[in-house]
């Protein structure tokens, strides 16, 4: 049983974080920030001078909505980024199709599902896979290959009745390693909890995922980047681990103590302005600012309150 006082404290933290995200909204409606300054491989390759603004905004909308708010300007910004072929890019300055951004957009904006979901179906690959980014240039596919996290995002947006779901779930079952969890992608998110926070809900046997998540927490109650997670905890892996706990154990029958410690770690990390820091970060992580980390933490805290 989680105390009511804890739930109220977590909810207040989520509301403060949502206010920070709303204050981060730009004149365009995008909720974003510059990600320059990282040595990460994606920043080096693509020079995201003004951030992955579409990706940031759809995640911020998911967070703001989880806290009971919305932003008409942010919704309009995302709507304006929808490609004529359907789907969303991750960055307004690079108009290819991003499967993860498209899926997150479909979850954040149900009114766009008739445009976004067909794009997910159209670009499905064999054996339950999706490529994360598809260029509007000759050659078509980016070098960033398929991964369980991309499939997990697509399945979350498609819904359980879609004919592609069974094959996608089989792919997720088959890509778990000997520990029963999905490996980290070292060049981008650098934590097994990025795929796990969505993929765990798509597989029938989650006991190994739950056990790994609980057992790999640091003494502080949070999780660090790396695989296995380092002890120097950070906002993003901690928030994704908390979401993984909720996906594995929605009633918190087993995960309650670990979830409480994770939420308390996030509260201690929250700044006075409501934001959450992304640091400490490994060098290949390109989300160096606070908007994305704050969005993920807000969703995690709000969902924990709902579950409790």
PDB file of C-alpha atoms in Angstrom:
ATOM      1  CA  UNK A   1       0.000   0.000   0.000  1.00  0.00           C
ATOM      2  CA  UNK A   2       1.334   3.432  -0.977  1.00  0.00           C
ATOM      3  CA  UNK A   3       0.492   6.254   1.407  1.00  0.00           C
ATOM      4  CA  UNK A   4      -1.852   9.013   0.235  1.00  0.00           C
ATOM      5  CA  UNK A   5       0.701  11.617   1.285  1.00  0.00           C
ATOM      6  CA  UNK A   6       3.232  10.082  -1.107  1.00  0.00           C
ATOM      7  CA  UNK A   7       0.721  10.121  -3.948  1.00  0.00           C
ATOM      8  CA  UNK A   8      -0.090  13.786  -3.346  1.00  0.00           C
ATOM      9  CA  UNK A   9       3.589  14.716  -3.292  1.00  0.00           C
ATOM     10  CA  UNK A  10       4.224  12.879  -6.555  1.00  0.00           C
ATOM     11  CA  UNK A  11       1.191  14.497  -8.179  1.00  0.00           C
ATOM     12  CA  UNK A  12       2.344  17.950  -7.136  1.00  0.00           C
ATOM     13  CA  UNK A  13       5.772  17.214  -8.621  1.00  0.00           C
ATOM     14  CA  UNK A  14       4.144  16.163 -11.902  1.00  0.00           C
ATOM     15  CA  UNK A  15       2.123  19.395 -11.961  1.00  0.00           C
ATOM     16  CA  UNK A  16       5.244  21.512 -11.366  1.00  0.00           C
ATOM     17  CA  UNK A  17       7.004  19.651 -14.164  1.00  0.00           C
ATOM     18  CA  UNK A  18       4.074  20.222 -16.527  1.00  0.00           C
ATOM     19  CA  UNK A  19       4.213  23.944 -15.756  1.00  0.00           C
ATOM     20  CA  UNK A  20       7.916  23.952 -16.634  1.00  0.00           C
ATOM     21  CA  UNK A  21       7.149  22.274 -19.963  1.00  0.00           C
ATOM     22  CA  UNK A  22       4.430  24.806 -20.740  1.00  0.00           C
ATOM     23  CA  UNK A  23       6.873  27.623 -19.982  1.00  0.00           C
ATOM     24  CA  UNK A  24       9.318  26.007 -22.428  1.00  0.00           C
ATOM     25  CA  UNK A  25       6.865  26.413 -25.295  1.00  0.00           C
ATOM     26  CA  UNK A  26       8.166  28.564 -28.125  1.00  0.00           C
ATOM     27  CA  UNK A  27       6.311  30.973 -30.400  1.00  0.00           C
ATOM     28  CA  UNK A  28       5.973  28.169 -32.952  1.00  0.00           C
ATOM     29  CA  UNK A  29       4.175  26.010 -30.391  1.00  0.00           C
ATOM     30  CA  UNK A  30       7.121  23.610 -30.156  1.00  0.00           C
ATOM     31  CA  UNK A  31       8.106  22.554 -26.650  1.00  0.00           C
ATOM     32  CA  UNK A  32      11.819  22.038 -27.078  1.00  0.00           C
ATOM     33  CA  UNK A  33      15.315  23.310 -26.427  1.00  0.00           C
ATOM     34  CA  UNK A  34      18.677  23.195 -28.113  1.00  0.00           C
ATOM     35  CA  UNK A  35      20.580  19.947 -27.698  1.00  0.00           C
ATOM     36  CA  UNK A  36      23.914  21.312 -28.849  1.00  0.00           C
ATOM     37  CA  UNK A  37      26.926  20.642 -26.688  1.00  0.00           C
ATOM     38  CA  UNK A  38      26.767  16.854 -26.688  1.00  0.00           C
ATOM     39  CA  UNK A  39      29.445  14.675 -28.237  1.00  0.00           C
ATOM     40  CA  UNK A  40      26.758  12.127 -29.024  1.00  0.00           C
ATOM     41  CA  UNK A  41      26.822  10.327 -32.348  1.00  0.00           C
ATOM     42  CA  UNK A  42      23.424  11.651 -33.444  1.00  0.00           C
ATOM     43  CA  UNK A  43      24.348  15.253 -32.667  1.00  0.00           C
ATOM     44  CA  UNK A  44      27.639  14.865 -34.525  1.00  0.00           C
ATOM     45  CA  UNK A  45      25.902  13.386 -37.560  1.00  0.00           C
ATOM     46  CA  UNK A  46      22.873  15.633 -37.782  1.00  0.00           C
ATOM     47  CA  UNK A  47      23.646  18.823 -35.829  1.00  0.00           C
ATOM     48  CA  UNK A  48      20.222  19.278 -34.270  1.00  0.00           C
ATOM     49  CA  UNK A  49      20.634  23.030 -33.929  1.00  0.00           C
ATOM     50  CA  UNK A  50      17.226  23.558 -32.352  1.00  0.00           C
ATOM     51  CA  UNK A  51      16.555  20.168 -30.884  1.00  0.00           C
ATOM     52  CA  UNK A  52      14.511  17.244 -32.114  1.00  0.00           C
ATOM     53  CA  UNK A  53      11.558  19.594 -31.814  1.00  0.00           C
ATOM     54  CA  UNK A  54       8.743  17.327 -33.014  1.00  0.00           C
ATOM     55  CA  UNK A  55       9.910  14.417 -30.839  1.00  0.00           C
ATOM     56  CA  UNK A  56      10.310  16.725 -27.862  1.00  0.00           C
ATOM     57  CA  UNK A  57       6.874  18.244 -28.381  1.00  0.00           C
ATOM     58  CA  UNK A  58       4.915  14.987 -28.676  1.00  0.00           C
ATOM     59  CA  UNK A  59       6.619  13.686 -25.532  1.00  0.00           C
ATOM     60  CA  UNK A  60       5.913  16.965 -23.746  1.00  0.00           C
ATOM     61  CA  UNK A  61       2.260  16.700 -24.766  1.00  0.00           C
ATOM     62  CA  UNK A  62       2.082  13.167 -23.366  1.00  0.00           C
ATOM     63  CA  UNK A  63       3.503  14.516 -20.108  1.00  0.00           C
ATOM     64  CA  UNK A  64       1.307  17.607 -19.899  1.00  0.00           C
ATOM     65  CA  UNK A  65      -1.785  15.523 -20.619  1.00  0.00           C
ATOM     66  CA  UNK A  66      -0.780  12.989 -17.961  1.00  0.00           C
ATOM     67  CA  UNK A  67      -0.766  15.903 -15.508  1.00  0.00           C
ATOM     68  CA  UNK A  68      -4.245  16.995 -16.623  1.00  0.00           C
ATOM     69  CA  UNK A  69      -3.252  19.889 -18.900  1.00  0.00           C
ATOM     70  CA  UNK A  70      -2.804  20.505 -22.608  1.00  0.00           C
ATOM     71  CA  UNK A  71      -1.466  23.127 -25.014  1.00  0.00           C
ATOM     72  CA  UNK A  72      -3.418  24.143 -28.098  1.00  0.00           C
ATOM     73  CA  UNK A  73      -0.307  25.744 -29.594  1.00  0.00           C
ATOM     74  CA  UNK A  74       1.763  22.573 -29.162  1.00  0.00           C
ATOM     75  CA  UNK A  75      -1.031  20.481 -30.659  1.00  0.00           C
ATOM     76  CA  UNK A  76      -1.168  22.833 -33.657  1.00  0.00           C
ATOM     77  CA  UNK A  77       2.613  22.638 -34.070  1.00  0.00           C
ATOM     78  CA  UNK A  78       2.532  18.846 -34.226  1.00  0.00           C
ATOM     79  CA  UNK A  79      -0.450  18.857 -36.576  1.00  0.00           C
ATOM     80  CA  UNK A  80       1.448  21.151 -38.937  1.00  0.00           C
ATOM     81  CA  UNK A  81       4.374  18.702 -39.081  1.00  0.00           C
ATOM     82  CA  UNK A  82       2.327  15.774 -40.408  1.00  0.00           C
ATOM     83  CA  UNK A  83       3.761  14.720 -43.760  1.00  0.00           C
ATOM     84  CA  UNK A  84       1.465  14.637 -46.787  1.00  0.00           C
ATOM     85  CA  UNK A  85       2.233  10.893 -46.997  1.00  0.00           C
ATOM     86  CA  UNK A  86       1.296  10.512 -43.326  1.00  0.00           C
ATOM     87  CA  UNK A  87       3.487  10.202 -40.268  1.00  0.00           C
ATOM     88  CA  UNK A  88       5.752  12.634 -38.437  1.00  0.00           C
ATOM     89  CA  UNK A  89       9.454  13.542 -38.580  1.00  0.00           C
ATOM     90  CA  UNK A  90      11.466  13.808 -35.367  1.00  0.00           C
ATOM     91  CA  UNK A  91      12.731  17.247 -36.383  1.00  0.00           C
ATOM     92  CA  UNK A  92      10.896  19.914 -38.354  1.00  0.00           C
ATOM     93  CA  UNK A  93      14.068  20.644 -40.340  1.00  0.00           C
ATOM     94  CA  UNK A  94      14.450  17.018 -41.488  1.00  0.00           C
ATOM     95  CA  UNK A  95      11.172  15.892 -43.039  1.00  0.00           C
ATOM     96  CA  UNK A  96      11.598  12.121 -43.223  1.00  0.00           C
ATOM     97  CA  UNK A  97       9.369   9.669 -41.385  1.00  0.00           C
ATOM     98  CA  UNK A  98      10.260   8.794 -37.778  1.00  0.00           C
ATOM     99  CA  UNK A  99       8.374   5.726 -36.598  1.00  0.00           C
ATOM    100  CA  UNK A 100       8.857   6.472 -32.888  1.00  0.00           C
ATOM    101  CA  UNK A 101       7.705  10.092 -33.232  1.00  0.00           C
ATOM    102  CA  UNK A 102       4.743   8.985 -35.340  1.00  0.00           C
ATOM    103  CA  UNK A 103       3.718   6.425 -32.727  1.00  0.00           C
ATOM    104  CA  UNK A 104       4.121   8.886 -29.853  1.00  0.00           C
ATOM    105  CA  UNK A 105       2.114  11.432 -31.829  1.00  0.00           C
ATOM    106  CA  UNK A 106      -0.709   8.941 -32.323  1.00  0.00           C
ATOM    107  CA  UNK A 107      -0.776   8.315 -28.570  1.00  0.00           C
ATOM    108  CA  UNK A 108      -0.669  12.021 -27.699  1.00  0.00           C
ATOM    109  CA  UNK A 109      -3.162  13.201 -30.338  1.00  0.00           C
ATOM    110  CA  UNK A 110      -5.917  10.669 -31.036  1.00  0.00           C
ATOM    111  CA  UNK A 111      -7.418  13.021 -33.624  1.00  0.00           C
ATOM    112  CA  UNK A 112      -4.325  12.404 -35.785  1.00  0.00           C
ATOM    113  CA  UNK A 113      -4.585   8.613 -35.639  1.00  0.00           C
ATOM    114  CA  UNK A 114      -6.366   8.348 -39.026  1.00  0.00           C
ATOM    115  CA  UNK A 115      -3.291   9.948 -40.597  1.00  0.00           C
ATOM    116  CA  UNK A 116      -0.506   8.560 -38.419  1.00  0.00           C
ATOM    117  CA  UNK A 117      -1.487   4.929 -37.854  1.00  0.00           C
ATOM    118  CA  UNK A 118      -1.683   4.051 -41.593  1.00  0.00           C
ATOM    119  CA  UNK A 119       1.926   5.238 -41.926  1.00  0.00           C
ATOM    120  CA  UNK A 120       2.955   2.773 -39.220  1.00  0.00           C
ATOM    121  CA  UNK A 121       1.225  -0.015 -41.094  1.00  0.00           C
ATOM    122  CA  UNK A 122       2.635   1.035 -44.463  1.00  0.00           C
ATOM    123  CA  UNK A 123       6.253   0.967 -43.300  1.00  0.00           C
ATOM    124  CA  UNK A 124       6.146  -2.224 -41.246  1.00  0.00           C
ATOM    125  CA  UNK A 125       8.997  -4.580 -42.085  1.00  0.00           C
ATOM    126  CA  UNK A 126       8.908  -8.390 -42.026  1.00  0.00           C
ATOM    127  CA  UNK A 127       9.070 -10.280 -38.727  1.00  0.00           C
ATOM    128  CA  UNK A 128       7.536  -7.558 -36.575  1.00  0.00           C
ATOM    129  CA  UNK A 129      10.192  -4.907 -37.119  1.00  0.00           C
ATOM    130  CA  UNK A 130      10.206  -1.214 -38.014  1.00  0.00           C
ATOM    131  CA  UNK A 131      13.124   1.022 -38.981  1.00  0.00           C
ATOM    132  CA  UNK A 132      13.183   4.063 -36.774  1.00  0.00           C
ATOM    133  CA  UNK A 133      13.733   6.729 -39.457  1.00  0.00           C
ATOM    134  CA  UNK A 134      13.003   6.677 -43.181  1.00  0.00           C
ATOM    135  CA  UNK A 135      14.497   9.385 -45.355  1.00  0.00           C
ATOM    136  CA  UNK A 136      12.601  11.311 -48.009  1.00  0.00           C
ATOM    137  CA  UNK A 137      15.747  11.006 -50.110  1.00  0.00           C
ATOM    138  CA  UNK A 138      17.019   8.409 -52.610  1.00  0.00           C
ATOM    139  CA  UNK A 139      17.789   5.200 -50.750  1.00  0.00           C
ATOM    140  CA  UNK A 140      14.924   5.572 -48.343  1.00  0.00           C
ATOM    141  CA  UNK A 141      16.201   4.114 -45.079  1.00  0.00           C
ATOM    142  CA  UNK A 142      18.496   5.719 -42.560  1.00  0.00           C
ATOM    143  CA  UNK A 143      21.478   3.833 -41.151  1.00  0.00           C
ATOM    144  CA  UNK A 144      19.821   3.523 -37.716  1.00  0.00           C
ATOM    145  CA  UNK A 145      18.511  -0.028 -37.844  1.00  0.00           C
ATOM    146  CA  UNK A 146      15.455  -1.695 -36.394  1.00  0.00           C
ATOM    147  CA  UNK A 147      15.273  -2.219 -32.648  1.00  0.00           C
ATOM    148  CA  UNK A 148      12.829  -3.562 -30.055  1.00  0.00           C
ATOM    149  CA  UNK A 149      12.129  -0.019 -28.860  1.00  0.00           C
ATOM    150  CA  UNK A 150      10.844   0.975 -32.300  1.00  0.00           C
ATOM    151  CA  UNK A 151       8.549  -2.043 -32.480  1.00  0.00           C
ATOM    152  CA  UNK A 152       7.314  -1.375 -28.946  1.00  0.00           C
ATOM    153  CA  UNK A 153       6.388   2.214 -29.822  1.00  0.00           C
ATOM    154  CA  UNK A 154       4.592   1.044 -32.972  1.00  0.00           C
ATOM    155  CA  UNK A 155       2.623  -1.630 -31.117  1.00  0.00           C
ATOM    156  CA  UNK A 156       1.561   0.815 -28.412  1.00  0.00           C
ATOM    157  CA  UNK A 157       0.119   3.101 -31.077  1.00  0.00           C
ATOM    158  CA  UNK A 158      -1.461   0.383 -33.220  1.00  0.00           C
ATOM    159  CA  UNK A 159      -3.474  -1.136 -30.376  1.00  0.00           C
ATOM    160  CA  UNK A 160      -4.100  -4.761 -29.496  1.00  0.00           C
ATOM    161  CA  UNK A 161      -6.540  -5.540 -32.311  1.00  0.00           C
ATOM    162  CA  UNK A 162      -4.257  -4.587 -35.189  1.00  0.00           C
ATOM    163  CA  UNK A 163      -3.216  -7.521 -37.425  1.00  0.00           C
ATOM    164  CA  UNK A 164       0.457  -6.506 -37.130  1.00  0.00           C
ATOM    165  CA  UNK A 165       0.503  -6.861 -33.356  1.00  0.00           C
ATOM    166  CA  UNK A 166       0.961 -10.617 -33.032  1.00  0.00           C
ATOM    167  CA  UNK A 167       4.053 -10.615 -35.254  1.00  0.00           C
ATOM    168  CA  UNK A 168       5.457  -7.599 -33.428  1.00  0.00           C
ATOM    169  CA  UNK A 169       4.955  -9.246 -30.060  1.00  0.00           C
ATOM    170  CA  UNK A 170       6.691 -12.368 -31.299  1.00  0.00           C
ATOM    171  CA  UNK A 171       9.657 -10.209 -32.351  1.00  0.00           C
ATOM    172  CA  UNK A 172       9.785  -8.676 -28.870  1.00  0.00           C
ATOM    173  CA  UNK A 173       9.663 -12.090 -27.206  1.00  0.00           C
ATOM    174  CA  UNK A 174      12.465 -13.369 -29.436  1.00  0.00           C
ATOM    175  CA  UNK A 175      14.801 -10.386 -28.961  1.00  0.00           C
ATOM    176  CA  UNK A 176      15.141 -10.672 -25.187  1.00  0.00           C
ATOM    177  CA  UNK A 177      18.561 -11.747 -24.015  1.00  0.00           C
ATOM    178  CA  UNK A 178      19.505 -14.419 -21.472  1.00  0.00           C
ATOM    179  CA  UNK A 179      18.438 -12.131 -18.623  1.00  0.00           C
ATOM    180  CA  UNK A 180      14.933 -11.911 -20.070  1.00  0.00           C
ATOM    181  CA  UNK A 181      15.237  -8.217 -20.958  1.00  0.00           C
ATOM    182  CA  UNK A 182      16.206  -6.187 -24.021  1.00  0.00           C
ATOM    183  CA  UNK A 183      19.746  -4.924 -24.478  1.00  0.00           C
ATOM    184  CA  UNK A 184      20.574  -1.225 -24.422  1.00  0.00           C
ATOM    185  CA  UNK A 185      21.341   0.676 -27.630  1.00  0.00           C
ATOM    186  CA  UNK A 186      24.691   2.184 -26.672  1.00  0.00           C
ATOM    187  CA  UNK A 187      24.710   4.868 -29.371  1.00  0.00           C
ATOM    188  CA  UNK A 188      21.430   6.479 -28.345  1.00  0.00           C
ATOM    189  CA  UNK A 189      19.544   5.802 -25.109  1.00  0.00           C
ATOM    190  CA  UNK A 190      22.137   3.604 -23.391  1.00  0.00           C
ATOM    191  CA  UNK A 191      19.759   1.824 -21.027  1.00  0.00           C
ATOM    192  CA  UNK A 192      17.742  -1.403 -21.272  1.00  0.00           C
ATOM    193  CA  UNK A 193      14.778   0.433 -19.754  1.00  0.00           C
ATOM    194  CA  UNK A 194      14.165   2.478 -22.894  1.00  0.00           C
ATOM    195  CA  UNK A 195      12.896  -0.546 -24.839  1.00  0.00           C
ATOM    196  CA  UNK A 196      11.587  -2.242 -21.685  1.00  0.00           C
ATOM    197  CA  UNK A 197       9.265   0.554 -20.543  1.00  0.00           C
ATOM    198  CA  UNK A 198       7.094  -0.088 -23.613  1.00  0.00           C
ATOM    199  CA  UNK A 199       8.033  -3.624 -24.647  1.00  0.00           C
ATOM    200  CA  UNK A 200       7.284  -5.252 -21.285  1.00  0.00           C
ATOM    201  CA  UNK A 201       3.570  -4.628 -21.703  1.00  0.00           C
ATOM    202  CA  UNK A 202       3.624  -6.542 -25.005  1.00  0.00           C
ATOM    203  CA  UNK A 203       5.013  -9.847 -23.715  1.00  0.00           C
ATOM    204  CA  UNK A 204       3.136 -12.397 -21.579  1.00  0.00           C
ATOM    205  CA  UNK A 205       5.990 -13.357 -19.229  1.00  0.00           C
ATOM    206  CA  UNK A 206       7.285 -10.261 -17.468  1.00  0.00           C
ATOM    207  CA  UNK A 207       8.734 -11.835 -14.333  1.00  0.00           C
ATOM    208  CA  UNK A 208      12.325 -11.707 -15.583  1.00  0.00           C
ATOM    209  CA  UNK A 209      11.940  -8.082 -16.687  1.00  0.00           C
ATOM    210  CA  UNK A 210      10.513  -7.168 -13.293  1.00  0.00           C
ATOM    211  CA  UNK A 211      13.247  -9.021 -11.412  1.00  0.00           C
ATOM    212  CA  UNK A 212      16.025  -7.391 -13.448  1.00  0.00           C
ATOM    213  CA  UNK A 213      14.534  -3.946 -12.913  1.00  0.00           C
ATOM    214  CA  UNK A 214      14.153  -4.323  -9.158  1.00  0.00           C
ATOM    215  CA  UNK A 215      17.546  -5.957  -8.648  1.00  0.00           C
ATOM    216  CA  UNK A 216      19.484  -3.428 -10.743  1.00  0.00           C
ATOM    217  CA  UNK A 217      18.352  -0.339  -8.818  1.00  0.00           C
ATOM    218  CA  UNK A 218      21.112   1.632  -7.144  1.00  0.00           C
ATOM    219  CA  UNK A 219      21.179   2.085  -3.349  1.00  0.00           C
ATOM    220  CA  UNK A 220      19.780   5.578  -3.940  1.00  0.00           C
ATOM    221  CA  UNK A 221      16.576   4.113  -5.362  1.00  0.00           C
ATOM    222  CA  UNK A 222      17.271   5.326  -8.898  1.00  0.00           C
ATOM    223  CA  UNK A 223      18.944   3.769 -11.924  1.00  0.00           C
ATOM    224  CA  UNK A 224      21.941   4.926 -13.907  1.00  0.00           C
ATOM    225  CA  UNK A 225      22.680   4.687 -17.590  1.00  0.00           C
ATOM    226  CA  UNK A 226      24.543   1.642 -18.869  1.00  0.00           C
ATOM    227  CA  UNK A 227      23.873  -2.059 -19.159  1.00  0.00           C
ATOM    228  CA  UNK A 228      23.979  -3.174 -16.410  1.00  0.00           C
ATOM    229  CA  UNK A 229      22.910   0.153 -14.886  1.00  0.00           C
ATOM    230  CA  UNK A 230      25.564   2.175 -13.120  1.00  0.00           C
ATOM    231  CA  UNK A 231      25.059   3.339  -9.550  1.00  0.00           C
ATOM    232  CA  UNK A 232      25.160   7.064 -10.432  1.00  0.00           C
ATOM    233  CA  UNK A 233      21.463   7.410 -11.137  1.00  0.00           C
ATOM    234  CA  UNK A 234      19.962   9.763 -13.742  1.00  0.00           C
ATOM    235  CA  UNK A 235      16.467  11.002 -14.486  1.00  0.00           C
ATOM    236  CA  UNK A 236      15.844   9.210 -17.780  1.00  0.00           C
ATOM    237  CA  UNK A 237      16.818   5.638 -16.819  1.00  0.00           C
ATOM    238  CA  UNK A 238      15.087   6.072 -13.460  1.00  0.00           C
ATOM    239  CA  UNK A 239      11.851   7.273 -15.061  1.00  0.00           C
ATOM    240  CA  UNK A 240      11.960   4.526 -17.702  1.00  0.00           C
ATOM    241  CA  UNK A 241      12.672   1.933 -15.003  1.00  0.00           C
ATOM    242  CA  UNK A 242       9.680   3.199 -13.017  1.00  0.00           C
ATOM    243  CA  UNK A 243       7.512   2.889 -16.136  1.00  0.00           C
ATOM    244  CA  UNK A 244       8.917  -0.618 -16.633  1.00  0.00           C
ATOM    245  CA  UNK A 245       7.878  -1.552 -13.090  1.00  0.00           C
ATOM    246  CA  UNK A 246       4.366  -0.296 -13.823  1.00  0.00           C
ATOM    247  CA  UNK A 247       4.231  -2.212 -17.115  1.00  0.00           C
ATOM    248  CA  UNK A 248       5.319  -5.435 -15.410  1.00  0.00           C
ATOM    249  CA  UNK A 249       3.256  -5.073 -12.242  1.00  0.00           C
ATOM    250  CA  UNK A 250       0.344  -2.653 -12.806  1.00  0.00           C
ATOM    251  CA  UNK A 251      -1.114  -3.270  -9.337  1.00  0.00           C
ATOM    252  CA  UNK A 252       2.302  -2.775  -7.672  1.00  0.00           C
ATOM    253  CA  UNK A 253       1.776  -5.980  -5.708  1.00  0.00           C
ATOM    254  CA  UNK A 254       5.491  -6.778  -5.955  1.00  0.00           C
ATOM    255  CA  UNK A 255       7.003  -3.592  -7.349  1.00  0.00           C
ATOM    256  CA  UNK A 256       5.484  -1.161  -4.837  1.00  0.00           C
ATOM    257  CA  UNK A 257       8.594  -0.589  -2.672  1.00  0.00           C
ATOM    258  CA  UNK A 258      10.910  -0.190  -5.683  1.00  0.00           C
ATOM    259  CA  UNK A 259       8.427   2.150  -7.367  1.00  0.00           C
ATOM    260  CA  UNK A 260       8.163   4.272  -4.222  1.00  0.00           C
ATOM    261  CA  UNK A 261      11.947   4.577  -3.959  1.00  0.00           C
ATOM    262  CA  UNK A 262      12.160   5.505  -7.652  1.00  0.00           C
ATOM    263  CA  UNK A 263       9.529   8.217  -7.269  1.00  0.00           C
ATOM    264  CA  UNK A 264      11.255   9.595  -4.192  1.00  0.00           C
ATOM    265  CA  UNK A 265      14.544   9.675  -6.114  1.00  0.00           C
ATOM    266  CA  UNK A 266      12.849  11.685  -8.860  1.00  0.00           C
ATOM    267  CA  UNK A 267      11.394  14.108  -6.319  1.00  0.00           C
ATOM    268  CA  UNK A 268      14.843  14.684  -4.856  1.00  0.00           C
ATOM    269  CA  UNK A 269      16.231  15.336  -8.347  1.00  0.00           C
ATOM    270  CA  UNK A 270      13.538  17.836  -9.360  1.00  0.00           C
ATOM    271  CA  UNK A 271      14.726  21.440  -9.544  1.00  0.00           C
ATOM    272  CA  UNK A 272      12.957  24.452  -8.084  1.00  0.00           C
ATOM    273  CA  UNK A 273      11.637  25.441 -11.530  1.00  0.00           C
ATOM    274  CA  UNK A 274       9.915  22.055 -11.906  1.00  0.00           C
ATOM    275  CA  UNK A 275      12.397  20.605 -14.385  1.00  0.00           C
ATOM    276  CA  UNK A 276      14.435  17.427 -14.096  1.00  0.00           C
ATOM    277  CA  UNK A 277      18.121  17.340 -15.092  1.00  0.00           C
ATOM    278  CA  UNK A 278      19.283  14.883 -17.716  1.00  0.00           C
ATOM    279  CA  UNK A 279      22.814  14.628 -16.246  1.00  0.00           C
ATOM    280  CA  UNK A 280      24.795  12.583 -15.409  1.00  0.00           C
ATOM    281  CA  UNK A 281      24.932  11.375 -18.986  1.00  0.00           C
ATOM    282  CA  UNK A 282      27.207   9.086 -21.003  1.00  0.00           C
ATOM    283  CA  UNK A 283      28.931  10.889 -23.895  1.00  0.00           C
ATOM    284  CA  UNK A 284      26.780   9.380 -26.643  1.00  0.00           C
ATOM    285  CA  UNK A 285      23.496  10.703 -25.261  1.00  0.00           C
ATOM    286  CA  UNK A 286      22.417  13.734 -27.259  1.00  0.00           C
ATOM    287  CA  UNK A 287      19.465  14.908 -25.126  1.00  0.00           C
ATOM    288  CA  UNK A 288      21.558  17.167 -22.935  1.00  0.00           C
ATOM    289  CA  UNK A 289      18.814  19.520 -21.770  1.00  0.00           C
ATOM    290  CA  UNK A 290      15.836  19.216 -19.466  1.00  0.00           C
ATOM    291  CA  UNK A 291      12.715  19.188 -21.678  1.00  0.00           C
ATOM    292  CA  UNK A 292      12.855  15.537 -22.692  1.00  0.00           C
ATOM    293  CA  UNK A 293      13.986  14.269 -19.276  1.00  0.00           C
ATOM    294  CA  UNK A 294      11.233  16.298 -17.628  1.00  0.00           C
ATOM    295  CA  UNK A 295       8.624  14.888 -20.009  1.00  0.00           C
ATOM    296  CA  UNK A 296       9.530  11.271 -19.274  1.00  0.00           C
ATOM    297  CA  UNK A 297       9.709  11.868 -15.515  1.00  0.00           C
ATOM    298  CA  UNK A 298       6.308  13.578 -15.535  1.00  0.00           C
ATOM    299  CA  UNK A 299       4.658  10.652 -17.306  1.00  0.00           C
ATOM    300  CA  UNK A 300       6.249   8.198 -14.866  1.00  0.00           C
ATOM    301  CA  UNK A 301       5.096  10.083 -11.766  1.00  0.00           C
ATOM    302  CA  UNK A 302       1.580  10.635 -13.102  1.00  0.00           C
ATOM    303  CA  UNK A 303       1.166   6.967 -14.018  1.00  0.00           C
ATOM    304  CA  UNK A 304       2.436   5.901 -10.617  1.00  0.00           C
ATOM    305  CA  UNK A 305      -0.215   8.062  -8.954  1.00  0.00           C
ATOM    306  CA  UNK A 306      -2.878   6.449 -11.167  1.00  0.00           C
ATOM    307  CA  UNK A 307      -1.652   2.957 -10.276  1.00  0.00           C
ATOM    308  CA  UNK A 308      -1.421   3.673  -6.562  1.00  0.00           C
TER     309      UNK A 308
END
